[in-house]
Coordinates of C-alpha atoms in Angstrom, one line a residue:
X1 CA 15.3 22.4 45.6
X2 CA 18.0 24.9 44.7
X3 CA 20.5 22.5 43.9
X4 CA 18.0 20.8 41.5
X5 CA 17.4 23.8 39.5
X6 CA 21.4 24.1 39.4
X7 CA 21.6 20.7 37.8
X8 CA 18.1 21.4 35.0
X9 CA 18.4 24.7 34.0
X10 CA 21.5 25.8 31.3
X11 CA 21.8 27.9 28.7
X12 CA 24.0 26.8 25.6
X13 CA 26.8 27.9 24.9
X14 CA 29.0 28.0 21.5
X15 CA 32.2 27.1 20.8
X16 CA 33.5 28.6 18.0
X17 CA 36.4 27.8 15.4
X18 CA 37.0 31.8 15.1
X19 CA 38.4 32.0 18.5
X20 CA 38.4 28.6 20.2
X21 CA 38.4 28.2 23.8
X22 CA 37.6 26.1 26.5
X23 CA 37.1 27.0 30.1
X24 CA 35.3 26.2 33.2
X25 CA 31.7 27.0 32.5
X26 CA 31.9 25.4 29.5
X27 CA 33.8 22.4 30.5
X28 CA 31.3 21.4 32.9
X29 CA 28.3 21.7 30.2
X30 CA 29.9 19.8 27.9
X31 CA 30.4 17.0 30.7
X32 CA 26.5 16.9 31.6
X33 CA 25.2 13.3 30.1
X34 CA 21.6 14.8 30.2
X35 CA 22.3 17.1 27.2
X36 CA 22.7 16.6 23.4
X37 CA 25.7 18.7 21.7
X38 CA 25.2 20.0 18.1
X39 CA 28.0 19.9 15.9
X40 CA 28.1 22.6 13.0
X41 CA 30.6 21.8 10.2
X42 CA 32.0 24.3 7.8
X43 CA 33.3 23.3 4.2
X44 CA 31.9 20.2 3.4
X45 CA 31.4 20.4 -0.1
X46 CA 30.1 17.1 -2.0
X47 CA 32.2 15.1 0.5
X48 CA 30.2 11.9 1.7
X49 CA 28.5 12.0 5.4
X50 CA 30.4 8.7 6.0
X51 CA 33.6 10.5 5.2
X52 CA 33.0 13.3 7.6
X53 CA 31.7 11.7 10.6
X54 CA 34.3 9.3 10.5
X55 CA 37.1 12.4 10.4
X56 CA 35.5 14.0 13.4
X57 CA 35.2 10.3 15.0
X58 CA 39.4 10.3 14.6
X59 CA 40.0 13.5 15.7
X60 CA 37.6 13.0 18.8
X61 CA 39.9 9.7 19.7
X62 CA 40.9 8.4 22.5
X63 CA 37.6 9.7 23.6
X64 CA 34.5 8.3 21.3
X65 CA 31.7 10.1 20.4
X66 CA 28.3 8.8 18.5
X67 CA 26.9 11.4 15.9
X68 CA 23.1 11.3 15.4
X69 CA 20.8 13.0 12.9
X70 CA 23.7 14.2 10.3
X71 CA 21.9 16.7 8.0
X72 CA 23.3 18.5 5.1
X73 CA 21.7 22.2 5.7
X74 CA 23.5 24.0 2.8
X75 CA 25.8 23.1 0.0
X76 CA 29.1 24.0 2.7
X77 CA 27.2 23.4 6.0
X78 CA 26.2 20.1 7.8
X79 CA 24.9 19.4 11.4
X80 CA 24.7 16.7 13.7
X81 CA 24.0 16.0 17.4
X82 CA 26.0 13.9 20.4
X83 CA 26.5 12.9 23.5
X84 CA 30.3 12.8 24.7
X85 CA 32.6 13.2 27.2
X86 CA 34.2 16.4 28.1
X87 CA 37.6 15.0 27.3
X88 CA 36.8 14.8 23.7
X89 CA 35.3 18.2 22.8
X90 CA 38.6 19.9 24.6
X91 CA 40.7 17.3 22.1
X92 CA 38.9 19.3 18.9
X93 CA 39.2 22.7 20.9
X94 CA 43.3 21.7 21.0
X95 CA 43.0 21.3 17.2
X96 CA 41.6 24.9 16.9
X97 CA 37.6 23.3 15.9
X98 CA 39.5 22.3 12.6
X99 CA 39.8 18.8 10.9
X100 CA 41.2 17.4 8.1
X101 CA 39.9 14.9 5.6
X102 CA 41.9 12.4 4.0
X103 CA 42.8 14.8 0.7
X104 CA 43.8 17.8 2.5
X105 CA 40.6 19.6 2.6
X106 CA 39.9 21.4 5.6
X107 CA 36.5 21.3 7.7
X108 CA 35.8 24.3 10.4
X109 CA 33.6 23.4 13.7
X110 CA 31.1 25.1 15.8
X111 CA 29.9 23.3 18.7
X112 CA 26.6 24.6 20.7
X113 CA 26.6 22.8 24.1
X114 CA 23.5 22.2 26.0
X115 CA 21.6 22.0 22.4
X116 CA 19.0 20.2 23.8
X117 CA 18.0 17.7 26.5
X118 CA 16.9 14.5 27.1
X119 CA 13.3 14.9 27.7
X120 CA 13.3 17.1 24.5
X121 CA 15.5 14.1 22.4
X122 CA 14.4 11.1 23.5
X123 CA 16.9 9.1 21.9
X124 CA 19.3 6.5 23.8
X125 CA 21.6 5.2 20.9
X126 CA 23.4 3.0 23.7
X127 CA 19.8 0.6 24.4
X128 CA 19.6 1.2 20.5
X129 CA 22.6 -0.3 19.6
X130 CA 22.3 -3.5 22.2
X131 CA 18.8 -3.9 20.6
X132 CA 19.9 -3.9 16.9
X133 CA 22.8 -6.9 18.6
X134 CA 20.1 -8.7 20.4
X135 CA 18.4 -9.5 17.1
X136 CA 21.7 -10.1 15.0
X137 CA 22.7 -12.7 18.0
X138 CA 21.5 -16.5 17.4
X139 CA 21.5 -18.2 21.3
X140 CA 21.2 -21.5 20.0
X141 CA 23.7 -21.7 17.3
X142 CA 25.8 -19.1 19.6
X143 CA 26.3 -17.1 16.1
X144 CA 26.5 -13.2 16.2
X145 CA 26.5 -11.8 12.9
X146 CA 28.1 -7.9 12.4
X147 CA 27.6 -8.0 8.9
X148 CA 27.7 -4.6 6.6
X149 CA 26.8 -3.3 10.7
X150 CA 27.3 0.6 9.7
X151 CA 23.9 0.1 7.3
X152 CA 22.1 -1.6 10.0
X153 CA 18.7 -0.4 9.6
X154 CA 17.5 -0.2 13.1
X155 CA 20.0 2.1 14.2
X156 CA 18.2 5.0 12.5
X157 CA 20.3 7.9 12.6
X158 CA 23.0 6.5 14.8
X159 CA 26.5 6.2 12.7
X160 CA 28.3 3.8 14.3
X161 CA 31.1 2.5 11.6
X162 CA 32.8 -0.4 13.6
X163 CA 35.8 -0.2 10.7
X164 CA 36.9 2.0 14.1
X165 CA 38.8 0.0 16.4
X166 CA 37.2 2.1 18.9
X167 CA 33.8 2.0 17.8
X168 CA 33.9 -1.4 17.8
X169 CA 35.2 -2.3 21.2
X170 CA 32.1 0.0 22.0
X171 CA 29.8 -2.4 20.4
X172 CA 31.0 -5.2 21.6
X173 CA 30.6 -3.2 24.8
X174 CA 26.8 -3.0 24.0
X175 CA 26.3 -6.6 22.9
X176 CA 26.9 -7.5 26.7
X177 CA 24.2 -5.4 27.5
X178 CA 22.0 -7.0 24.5
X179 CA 22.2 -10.8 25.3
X180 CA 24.1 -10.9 28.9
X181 CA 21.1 -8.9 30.6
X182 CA 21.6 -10.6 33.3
X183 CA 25.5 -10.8 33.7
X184 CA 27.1 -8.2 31.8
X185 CA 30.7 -8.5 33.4
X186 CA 31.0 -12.4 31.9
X187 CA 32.6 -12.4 28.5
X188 CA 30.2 -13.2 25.6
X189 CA 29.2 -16.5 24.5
X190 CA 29.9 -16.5 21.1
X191 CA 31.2 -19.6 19.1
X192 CA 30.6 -18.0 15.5
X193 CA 31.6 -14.4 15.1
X194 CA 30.9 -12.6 11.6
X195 CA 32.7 -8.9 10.6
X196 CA 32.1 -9.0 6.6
X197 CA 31.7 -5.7 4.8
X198 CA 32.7 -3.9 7.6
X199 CA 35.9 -2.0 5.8
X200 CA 38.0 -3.1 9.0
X201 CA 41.6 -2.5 8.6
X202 CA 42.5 -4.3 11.9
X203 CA 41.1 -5.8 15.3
X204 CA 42.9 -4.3 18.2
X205 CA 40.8 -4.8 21.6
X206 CA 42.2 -4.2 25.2
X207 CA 39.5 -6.2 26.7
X208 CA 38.3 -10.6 27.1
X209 CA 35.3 -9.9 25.2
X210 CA 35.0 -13.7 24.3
X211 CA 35.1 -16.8 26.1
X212 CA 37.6 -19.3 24.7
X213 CA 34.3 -21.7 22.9
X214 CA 34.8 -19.1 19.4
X215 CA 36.6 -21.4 16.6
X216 CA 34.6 -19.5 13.6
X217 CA 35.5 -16.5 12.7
X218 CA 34.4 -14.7 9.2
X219 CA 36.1 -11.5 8.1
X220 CA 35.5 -11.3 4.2
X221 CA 35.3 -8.5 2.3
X222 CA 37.0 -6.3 4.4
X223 CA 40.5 -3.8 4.1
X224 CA 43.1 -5.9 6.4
X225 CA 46.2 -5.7 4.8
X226 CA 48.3 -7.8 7.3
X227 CA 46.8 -10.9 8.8
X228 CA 49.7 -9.9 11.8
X229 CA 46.4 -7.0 12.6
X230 CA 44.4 -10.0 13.7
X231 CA 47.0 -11.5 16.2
X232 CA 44.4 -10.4 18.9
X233 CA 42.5 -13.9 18.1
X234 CA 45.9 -16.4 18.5
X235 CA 44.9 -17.1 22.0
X236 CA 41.5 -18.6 20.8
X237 CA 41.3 -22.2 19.4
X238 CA 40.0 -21.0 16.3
X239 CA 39.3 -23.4 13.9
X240 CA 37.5 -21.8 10.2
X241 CA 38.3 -18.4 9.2
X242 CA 37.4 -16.5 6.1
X243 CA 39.4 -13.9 4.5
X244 CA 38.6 -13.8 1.3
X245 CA 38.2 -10.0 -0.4
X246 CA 41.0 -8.6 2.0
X247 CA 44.0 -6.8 0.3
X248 CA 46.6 -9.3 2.6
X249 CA 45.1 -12.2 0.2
X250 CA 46.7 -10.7 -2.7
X251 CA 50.0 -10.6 -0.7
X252 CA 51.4 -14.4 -1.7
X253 CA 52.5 -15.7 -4.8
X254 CA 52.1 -19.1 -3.4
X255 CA 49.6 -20.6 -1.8
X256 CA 51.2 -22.2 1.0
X257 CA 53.0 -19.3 1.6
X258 CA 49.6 -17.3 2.7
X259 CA 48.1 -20.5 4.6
X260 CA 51.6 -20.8 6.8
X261 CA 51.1 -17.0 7.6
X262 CA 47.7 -16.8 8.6
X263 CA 49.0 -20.4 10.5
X264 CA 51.3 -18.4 12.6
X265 CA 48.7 -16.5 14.1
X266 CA 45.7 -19.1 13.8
X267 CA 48.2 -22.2 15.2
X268 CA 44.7 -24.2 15.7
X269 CA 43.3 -23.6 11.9
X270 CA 41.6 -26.4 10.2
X271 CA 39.4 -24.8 7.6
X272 CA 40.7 -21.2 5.4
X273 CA 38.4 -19.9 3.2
X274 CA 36.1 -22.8 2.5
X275 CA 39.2 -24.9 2.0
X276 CA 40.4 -27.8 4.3
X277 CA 43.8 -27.5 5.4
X278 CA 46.5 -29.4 3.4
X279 CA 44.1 -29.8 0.7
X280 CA 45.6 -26.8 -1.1
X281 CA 48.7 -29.1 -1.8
X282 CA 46.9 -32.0 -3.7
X283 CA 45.7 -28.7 -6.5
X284 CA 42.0 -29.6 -5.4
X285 CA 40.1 -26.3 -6.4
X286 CA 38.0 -24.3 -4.4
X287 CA 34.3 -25.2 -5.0
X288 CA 31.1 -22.9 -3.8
X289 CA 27.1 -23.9 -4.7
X290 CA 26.9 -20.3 -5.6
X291 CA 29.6 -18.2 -6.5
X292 CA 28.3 -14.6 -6.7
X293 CA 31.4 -12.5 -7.1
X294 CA 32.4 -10.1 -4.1
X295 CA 28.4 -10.3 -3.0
X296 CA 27.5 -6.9 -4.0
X297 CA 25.3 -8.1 -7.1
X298 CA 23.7 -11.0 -5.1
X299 CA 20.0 -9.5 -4.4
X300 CA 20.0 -8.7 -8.2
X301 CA 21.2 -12.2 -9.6
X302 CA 18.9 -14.1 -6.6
X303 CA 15.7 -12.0 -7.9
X304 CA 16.6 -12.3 -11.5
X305 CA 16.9 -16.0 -11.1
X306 CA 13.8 -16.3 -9.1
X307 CA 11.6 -14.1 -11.3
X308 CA 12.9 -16.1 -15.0
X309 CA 12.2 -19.7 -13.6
X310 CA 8.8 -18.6 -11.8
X311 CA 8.0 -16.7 -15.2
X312 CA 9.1 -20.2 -17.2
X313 CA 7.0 -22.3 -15.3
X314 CA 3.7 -21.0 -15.8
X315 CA 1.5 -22.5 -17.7
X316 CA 1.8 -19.7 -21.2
X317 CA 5.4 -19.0 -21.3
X318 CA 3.9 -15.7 -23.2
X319 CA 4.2 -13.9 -19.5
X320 CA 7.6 -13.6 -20.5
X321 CA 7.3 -10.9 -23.0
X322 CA 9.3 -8.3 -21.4
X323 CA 12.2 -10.1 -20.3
X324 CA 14.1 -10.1 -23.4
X325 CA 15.9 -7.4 -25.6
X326 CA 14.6 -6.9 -28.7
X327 CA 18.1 -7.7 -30.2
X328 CA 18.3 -10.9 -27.7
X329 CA 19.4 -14.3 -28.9
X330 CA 18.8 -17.6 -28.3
X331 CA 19.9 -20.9 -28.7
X332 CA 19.5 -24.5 -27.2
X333 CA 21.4 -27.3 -26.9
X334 CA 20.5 -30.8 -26.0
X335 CA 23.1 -33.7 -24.3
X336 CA 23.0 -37.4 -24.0
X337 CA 19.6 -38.4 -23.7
X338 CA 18.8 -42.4 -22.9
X339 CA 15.8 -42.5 -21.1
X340 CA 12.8 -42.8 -23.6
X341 CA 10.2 -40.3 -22.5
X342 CA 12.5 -37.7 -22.3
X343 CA 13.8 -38.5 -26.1
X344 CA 10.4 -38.4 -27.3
X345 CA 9.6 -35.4 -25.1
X346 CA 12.6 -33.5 -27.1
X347 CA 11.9 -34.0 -30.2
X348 CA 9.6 -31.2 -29.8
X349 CA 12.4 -29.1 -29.6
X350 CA 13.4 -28.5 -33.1
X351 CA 15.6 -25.4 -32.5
X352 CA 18.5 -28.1 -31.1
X353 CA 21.5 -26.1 -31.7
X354 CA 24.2 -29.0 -30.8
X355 CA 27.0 -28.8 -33.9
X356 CA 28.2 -32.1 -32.8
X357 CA 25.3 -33.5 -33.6
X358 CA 24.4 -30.9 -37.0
X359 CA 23.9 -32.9 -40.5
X360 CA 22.8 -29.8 -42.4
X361 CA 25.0 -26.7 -41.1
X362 CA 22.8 -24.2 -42.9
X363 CA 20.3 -24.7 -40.1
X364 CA 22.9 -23.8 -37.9
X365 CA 22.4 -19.7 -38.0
X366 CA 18.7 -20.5 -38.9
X367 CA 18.2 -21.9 -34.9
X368 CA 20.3 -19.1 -33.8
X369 CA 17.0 -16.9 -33.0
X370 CA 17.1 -13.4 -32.8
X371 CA 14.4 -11.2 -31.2
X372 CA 11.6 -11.7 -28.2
X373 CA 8.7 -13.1 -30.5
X374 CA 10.9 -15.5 -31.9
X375 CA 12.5 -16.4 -28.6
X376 CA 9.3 -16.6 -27.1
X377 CA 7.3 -18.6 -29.6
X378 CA 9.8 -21.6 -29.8
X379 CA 9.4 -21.3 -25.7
X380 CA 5.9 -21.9 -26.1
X381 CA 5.7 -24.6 -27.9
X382 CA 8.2 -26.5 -25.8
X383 CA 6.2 -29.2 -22.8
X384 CA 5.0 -27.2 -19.5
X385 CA 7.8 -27.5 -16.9
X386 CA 8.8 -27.0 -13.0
X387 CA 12.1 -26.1 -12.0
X388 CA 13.7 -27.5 -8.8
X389 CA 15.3 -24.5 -7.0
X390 CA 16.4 -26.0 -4.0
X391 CA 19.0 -27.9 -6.6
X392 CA 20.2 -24.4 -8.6
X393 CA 23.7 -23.5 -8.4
X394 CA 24.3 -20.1 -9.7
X395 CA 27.7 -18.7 -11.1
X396 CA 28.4 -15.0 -11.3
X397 CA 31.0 -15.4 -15.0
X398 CA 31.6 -11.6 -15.6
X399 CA 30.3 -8.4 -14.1
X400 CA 30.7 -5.0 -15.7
X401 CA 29.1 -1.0 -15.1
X402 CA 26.0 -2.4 -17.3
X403 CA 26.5 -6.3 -17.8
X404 CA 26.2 -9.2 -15.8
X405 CA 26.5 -12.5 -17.2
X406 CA 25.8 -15.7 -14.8
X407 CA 25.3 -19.5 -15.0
X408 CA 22.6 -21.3 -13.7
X409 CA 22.2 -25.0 -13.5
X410 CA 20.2 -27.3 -11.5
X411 CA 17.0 -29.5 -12.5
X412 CA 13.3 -29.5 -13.5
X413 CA 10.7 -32.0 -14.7
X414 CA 8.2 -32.0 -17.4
X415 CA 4.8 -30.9 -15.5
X416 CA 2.0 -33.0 -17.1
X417 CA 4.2 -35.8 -17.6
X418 CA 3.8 -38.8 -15.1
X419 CA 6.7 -41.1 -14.3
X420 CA 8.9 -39.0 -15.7
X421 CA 12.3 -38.6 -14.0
X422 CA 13.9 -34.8 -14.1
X423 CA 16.0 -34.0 -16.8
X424 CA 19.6 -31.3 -16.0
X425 CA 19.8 -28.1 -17.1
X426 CA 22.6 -25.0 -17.3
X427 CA 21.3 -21.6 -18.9
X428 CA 23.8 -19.0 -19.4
X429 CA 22.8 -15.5 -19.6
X430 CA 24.2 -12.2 -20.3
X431 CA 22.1 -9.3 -18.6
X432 CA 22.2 -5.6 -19.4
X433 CA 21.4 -2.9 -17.4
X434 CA 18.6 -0.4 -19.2
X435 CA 16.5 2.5 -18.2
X436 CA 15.0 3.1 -15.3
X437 CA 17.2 0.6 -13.3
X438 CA 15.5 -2.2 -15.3
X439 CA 17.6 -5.3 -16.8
X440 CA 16.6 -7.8 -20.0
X441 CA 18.3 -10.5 -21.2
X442 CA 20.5 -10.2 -24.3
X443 CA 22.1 -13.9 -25.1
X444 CA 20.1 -16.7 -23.4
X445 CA 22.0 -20.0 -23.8
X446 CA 20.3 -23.2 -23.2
X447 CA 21.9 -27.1 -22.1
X448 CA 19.8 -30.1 -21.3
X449 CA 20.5 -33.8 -20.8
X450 CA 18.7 -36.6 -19.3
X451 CA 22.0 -37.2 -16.8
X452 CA 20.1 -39.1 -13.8
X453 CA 19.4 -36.8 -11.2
X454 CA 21.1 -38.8 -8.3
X455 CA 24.3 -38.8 -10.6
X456 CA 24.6 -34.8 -10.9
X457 CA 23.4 -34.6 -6.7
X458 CA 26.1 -36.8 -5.7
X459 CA 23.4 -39.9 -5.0
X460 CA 21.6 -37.8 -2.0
X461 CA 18.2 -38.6 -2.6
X462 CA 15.7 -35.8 -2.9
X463 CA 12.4 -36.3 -3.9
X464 CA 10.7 -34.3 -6.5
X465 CA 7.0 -33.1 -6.3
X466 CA 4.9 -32.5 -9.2
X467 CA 3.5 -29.5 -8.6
X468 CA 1.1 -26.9 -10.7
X469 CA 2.3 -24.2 -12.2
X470 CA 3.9 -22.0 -9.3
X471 CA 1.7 -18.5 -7.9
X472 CA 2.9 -15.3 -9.8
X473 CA 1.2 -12.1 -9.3
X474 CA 2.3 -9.1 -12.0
X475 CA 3.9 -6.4 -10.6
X476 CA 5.1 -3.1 -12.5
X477 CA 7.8 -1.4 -10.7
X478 CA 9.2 1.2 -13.7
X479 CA 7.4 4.3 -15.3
X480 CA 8.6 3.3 -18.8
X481 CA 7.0 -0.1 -18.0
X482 CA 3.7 1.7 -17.0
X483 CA 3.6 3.8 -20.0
X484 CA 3.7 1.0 -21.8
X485 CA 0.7 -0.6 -20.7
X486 CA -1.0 2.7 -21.1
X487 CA 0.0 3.1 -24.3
X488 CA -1.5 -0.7 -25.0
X489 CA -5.0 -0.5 -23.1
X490 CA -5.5 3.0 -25.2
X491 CA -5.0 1.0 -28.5
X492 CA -7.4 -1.7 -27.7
X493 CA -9.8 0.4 -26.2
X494 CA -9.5 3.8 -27.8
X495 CA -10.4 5.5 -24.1
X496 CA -8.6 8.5 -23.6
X497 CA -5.1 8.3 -21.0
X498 CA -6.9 9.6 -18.0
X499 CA -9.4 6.9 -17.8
X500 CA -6.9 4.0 -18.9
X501 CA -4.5 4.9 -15.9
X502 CA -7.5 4.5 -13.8
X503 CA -8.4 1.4 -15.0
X504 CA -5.0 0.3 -14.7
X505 CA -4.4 1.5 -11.0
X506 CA -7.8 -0.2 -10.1
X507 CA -6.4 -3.8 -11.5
X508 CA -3.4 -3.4 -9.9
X509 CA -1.0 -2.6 -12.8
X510 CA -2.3 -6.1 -14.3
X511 CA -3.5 -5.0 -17.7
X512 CA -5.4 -9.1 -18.7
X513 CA -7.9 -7.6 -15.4
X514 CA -7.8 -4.4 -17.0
X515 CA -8.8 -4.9 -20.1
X516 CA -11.4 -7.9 -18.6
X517 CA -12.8 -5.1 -16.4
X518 CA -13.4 -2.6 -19.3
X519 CA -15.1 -4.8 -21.8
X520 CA -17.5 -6.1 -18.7
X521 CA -18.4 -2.5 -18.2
X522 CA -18.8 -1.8 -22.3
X523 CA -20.8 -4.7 -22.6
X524 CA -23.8 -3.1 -20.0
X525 CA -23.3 0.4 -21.4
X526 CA -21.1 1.5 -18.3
X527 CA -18.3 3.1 -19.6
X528 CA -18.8 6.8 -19.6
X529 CA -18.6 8.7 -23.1
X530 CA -16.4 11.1 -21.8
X531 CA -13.6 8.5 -21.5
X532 CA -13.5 8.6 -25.3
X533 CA -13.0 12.4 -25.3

C-alpha cells in the first residue's frame, strides 16, 4: 500500500526559464506517463499557434512530444499540455527554457510538471490518432489517405503536423495500431499512399513501414525541393507518383530533364503527374476533367457550379435574382446546329451574340446585356432545361484576392421536349468576391451547339434521363442577404421589423412562404394591430 501511494500522490513542480534547472526530483516527475505537463510560453505576440508548436516540437527533437489544448491566455502568453519523455524536457532545460522562431524572435518557457493526471484528463491522443487513420484507411482498395492530416478534424486539440519527419514516423507508428489490430509488428498494407498538403519538405524514415505491394504514391502540393529527399521509396516498385505544386518541379528547364531525375530514384515509374511515361516526348499536353488550380478554391468553384445549374433548371429561372451583379453582363453564343428540333428550339433565343454569323452589327452591343433584370428576363424566356453534371468539366482560368474566373462545359437537354437529343454547352464566368463572404457573377458568357453528345464523350454511351425540375430548398446564409428580405416583406406588407423577422424565421428564411403565411392570416383578421405599430 505504501508503495502505491508513492507512485499516485505528487505535487507539481515548475521549471522555470529565470533559473533553469533540472534534477532528480524533477526528472523522475517529468518521466511519469500518468501525468500531463503544461507548457507556459512567454512572448508570443501575433505569431501563429502552428508556428510555435512546431518551434517547441524542433527544439524538443530527437525526443517528440504532442501538444494538446494550445490556448492563447494573454496577448504575450500561451499554454498548452503534454505528455513526453524525460529526455526531452532536459533537451529545452539545456537551451535555458528559450526557443527561437524562424525570424529571430525569442519565446521564454515555464514548464509545471505533474499538471494534472490521467483520471483528471482523460485524453489519449495516441488511440486518437490510430482512430482518425482507421477511418482515412480504405481495406479494399488498400488506399490510406494523409491528406491536409494537421487539419484533421477528429484529432481535436491534438497538433500533430506530419511536415515533421518525426511526427510522421509517429503516425505511421499509430496507423499500425489503427488497421493491424491484430498484428502490429507486420509492415502496413498499403498499395496507395497519399501526403498532399502536408508542407513536407522530405521523407526520411528509419523503419519497413510498408510492404513492397505500394506502386502509388501522391505527394502534391507540398514543399520538397529535391526529389533526392524522397530516395527512401527507390526500394519500392513504384509505379504513379504525383508531384505537382512542389518547389523541385520548378527546378528543370526541360522536361525530360525533371522525368530522368525523379527516374533515378523511381527506376520502376510508369505514370508522373497524370502523364504516361515517354509521352512527354511526342508534345502531348497534360489533360485533367477538372482543373481547379492548386485545390484551395475547389469547395468554392464545386458549390458555385452546383448552386448556378440547380438554380437554372428550375422551372422560373426568376430564382436566380441574386446571383448576378447589378453591373453584370451577358452574352450568348450559338455553334453549328443540324439537328432540326434544336434549330427550332433556338430561335427562341434572339440575344445570339455570334459575330460570325452578325448581318446587322448595331445589334451587336444591343445583345450585350447589362444588368440582373435584363440578364434574367432573356433567361426566362429561353425553353426549361436539365443539366447533365456527371458530364461537367470545370476549368479554374484565373484566380485573384477577389476574382475567380472558371469554365464550365458539359451537356443538358431541353426538359419538356421529347426525342430531343442533348445539346453542348461551355459558360464562362468571372466571379467577384463581395461583402459578407458572398460572390455574384459579373461577365456570364454563354456557347451552345448541337455537337452529338457521343462525339464530345468520346462515343461512351451514357444515357440521359428526363427528369423534372431538380429539388432546391432557399437558404439565406448572409446578414446583408437577410436584411434584404426584411426590408422586402416590410414594403409589401407595411408590418413593422420585429414582426417581419418573425415571420421570416418561422418560413425558414423563404420569403414566397412568408409572405403566403401573412396574407392567410390577414385574410381571417389574424394579424395583430400592433404589428403595424
Amino acid at each position: 500500500m505504501a508503495k502505491t501511494e508513492v507512485v499516485e500522490n505528487w505535487e507539481p513542480l515548475r521549471l522555470t526559464h529565470i533559473k533553469p534547472s533540472f534534477n532528480n526530483e524533477e526528472s523522475a516527475l517529468a518521466a511519469r506517463q500518468d501525468l500531463w505537463h503544461k507548457f507556459i510560453l512567454f512572448n508570443v505576440g501575433q505569431y501563429s499557434a502552428t508556428e510555435i508548436l512546431r518551434t517547441v516540437i524542433v527544439a524538443c527533437e530527437p525526443e517528440i512530444i504532442l501538444p494538446v489544448m494550445y490556448k492563447k491566455e494573454r496577448p504575450n502568453k500561451c499554454t498548452f499540455l503534454t505528455k513526453c519523455s524525460s529526455s526531452a524536457i532536459e533537451n529545452l532545460v539545456k537551451q535555458g527554457l528559450c526557443i527561437t522562431l524562424s525570424n529571430g524572435q525569442e519565446l521564454r518557457i515555464d514548464i509545471i510538471l505533474g499538471y494534472t493526471d490521467s483520471q483528471n484528463l482523460q485524453l489519449n491522443p495516441n488511440r486518437i490518432i490510430a482512430q482518425a487513420l482507421y477511418y482515412r484507411y480504405e481495406p479494399t482498395k488498400k488506399v490510406l489517405n494523409l491528406d491536409d492530416f494537421e487539419n484533421e478534424k477528429s484529432l481535436n486539440s491534438i497538433y500533430c503536423p506530419i511536415s515533421l519527419p518525426k511526427v510522421l514516423h509517429f503516425v505511421l507508428r499509430c496507423t499500425k495500431m489503427g488497421i493491424l489490430s491484430n498484428n502490429r509488428d507486420s509492415r502496413l498494407p498499403i498499395r496507395e499512399l497519399s501526403l498532399r498538403y502536408n508542407e513536407i519538405t522530405r521523407i526520411v524514415f528509419f523503419e519497413k513501414f510498408f510492404n513492397y505491394h505500394l506502386t502509388k504514391l501522391d505527394l502534391r502540393h507540398n514543399q520538397i525541393a529535391d526529389v533526392e529527399y524522397l530516395r527512401y521509396f527507390s526500394e519500392f516498385k513504384i509505379s504513379e507518383l504525383w508531384l505537382d505544386g512542389n518547389p523541385l518541379c520548378t527546378k528543370y528547364s526541360k522536361c525530360q530533364d525533371y522525368v530522368q531525375a525523379v527516374k533515378n530514384v523511381f527506376p520502376h515509374l510508369q505514370k508522373l503527374d497524370g502523364i504516361v511515361i515517354g509521352m512527354e516526348q511526342k508534345f502531348v499536353p497534360s489533360i485533367q476533367s477538372n482543373f481547379l488550380g492548386d485545390g484551395t478554391s475547389t469547395c468554392l468553384i464545386k458549390q458555385f457550379v452546383k448552386h448556378y445549374f440547380t438554380l437554372y433548371d428550375q422551372n422560373d429561372r426568376q430564382v436566380i435574382n441574386g446571383l448576378y451583379d447589378r453591373d453584370a453582363l451577358y452574352s450568348m453564343s450559338l455553334g453549328p446546329i443540324s439537328n432540326y428540333i434544336h434549330k427550332q428550339l433556338t430561335k427562341t433565343f434572339v440575344t445570339n451574340r455570334n459575330l460570325l454569323k452578325f448581318v446587322d452589327y448595331a445589334k451587336c452591343q444591343e445583345f450585350l446585356l447589362r444588368g440582373p433584370e435584363k440578364i434574367i428576363s432573356a433567361l426566362r424566356n429561353q425553353p426549361s432545361t436539365i443539366h447533365h453534371f456527371k458530364t461537367f468539366h470545370v476549368d479554374l482560368l484565373y484566380e485573384g484576392e477577389i476574382h475567380l474566373a472558371i469554365s464550365v462545359q458539359g451537356m443538358f437537354s431541353f426538359r419538356d421536349i421529347h426525342q430531343c437529343p442533348p445539346m453542348f454547352f461551355n459558360r464562362t464566368f468571372i466571379i467577384m468576391k463581395k461583402e459578407d463572404n458572398e460572390y455574384c457573377i459579373t461577365n456570364d458568357q454563354c456557347y451552345l451547339d448541337g455537337t452529338p453528345a457521343n462525339t464530345l464523350l468520346g462515343n461512351s454511351e451514357i444515357k440521359f434521363e428526363s427528369k423534372g425540375a431538380p429539388k432546391f430548398i432557399p437558404t439565406v446564409f448572409s446578414v446583408s442577404e437577410k436584411e434584404q428580405l426584411l426590408i422586402f416583406l416590410h414594403e409589401i406588407t407595411t408590418m413593422n421589423m420585429k414582426f417581419c423577422h418573425q415571420y421570416l424565421e418561422d418560413a425558414n428564411w423563404d420569403i414566397r412562404t412568408a409572405i403566403a403565411t401573412f396574407m392567410n392570416m390577414y385574410t381571417v383578421n389574424n394579424v395583430p394591430p400592433e404589428a403595424f405599430v
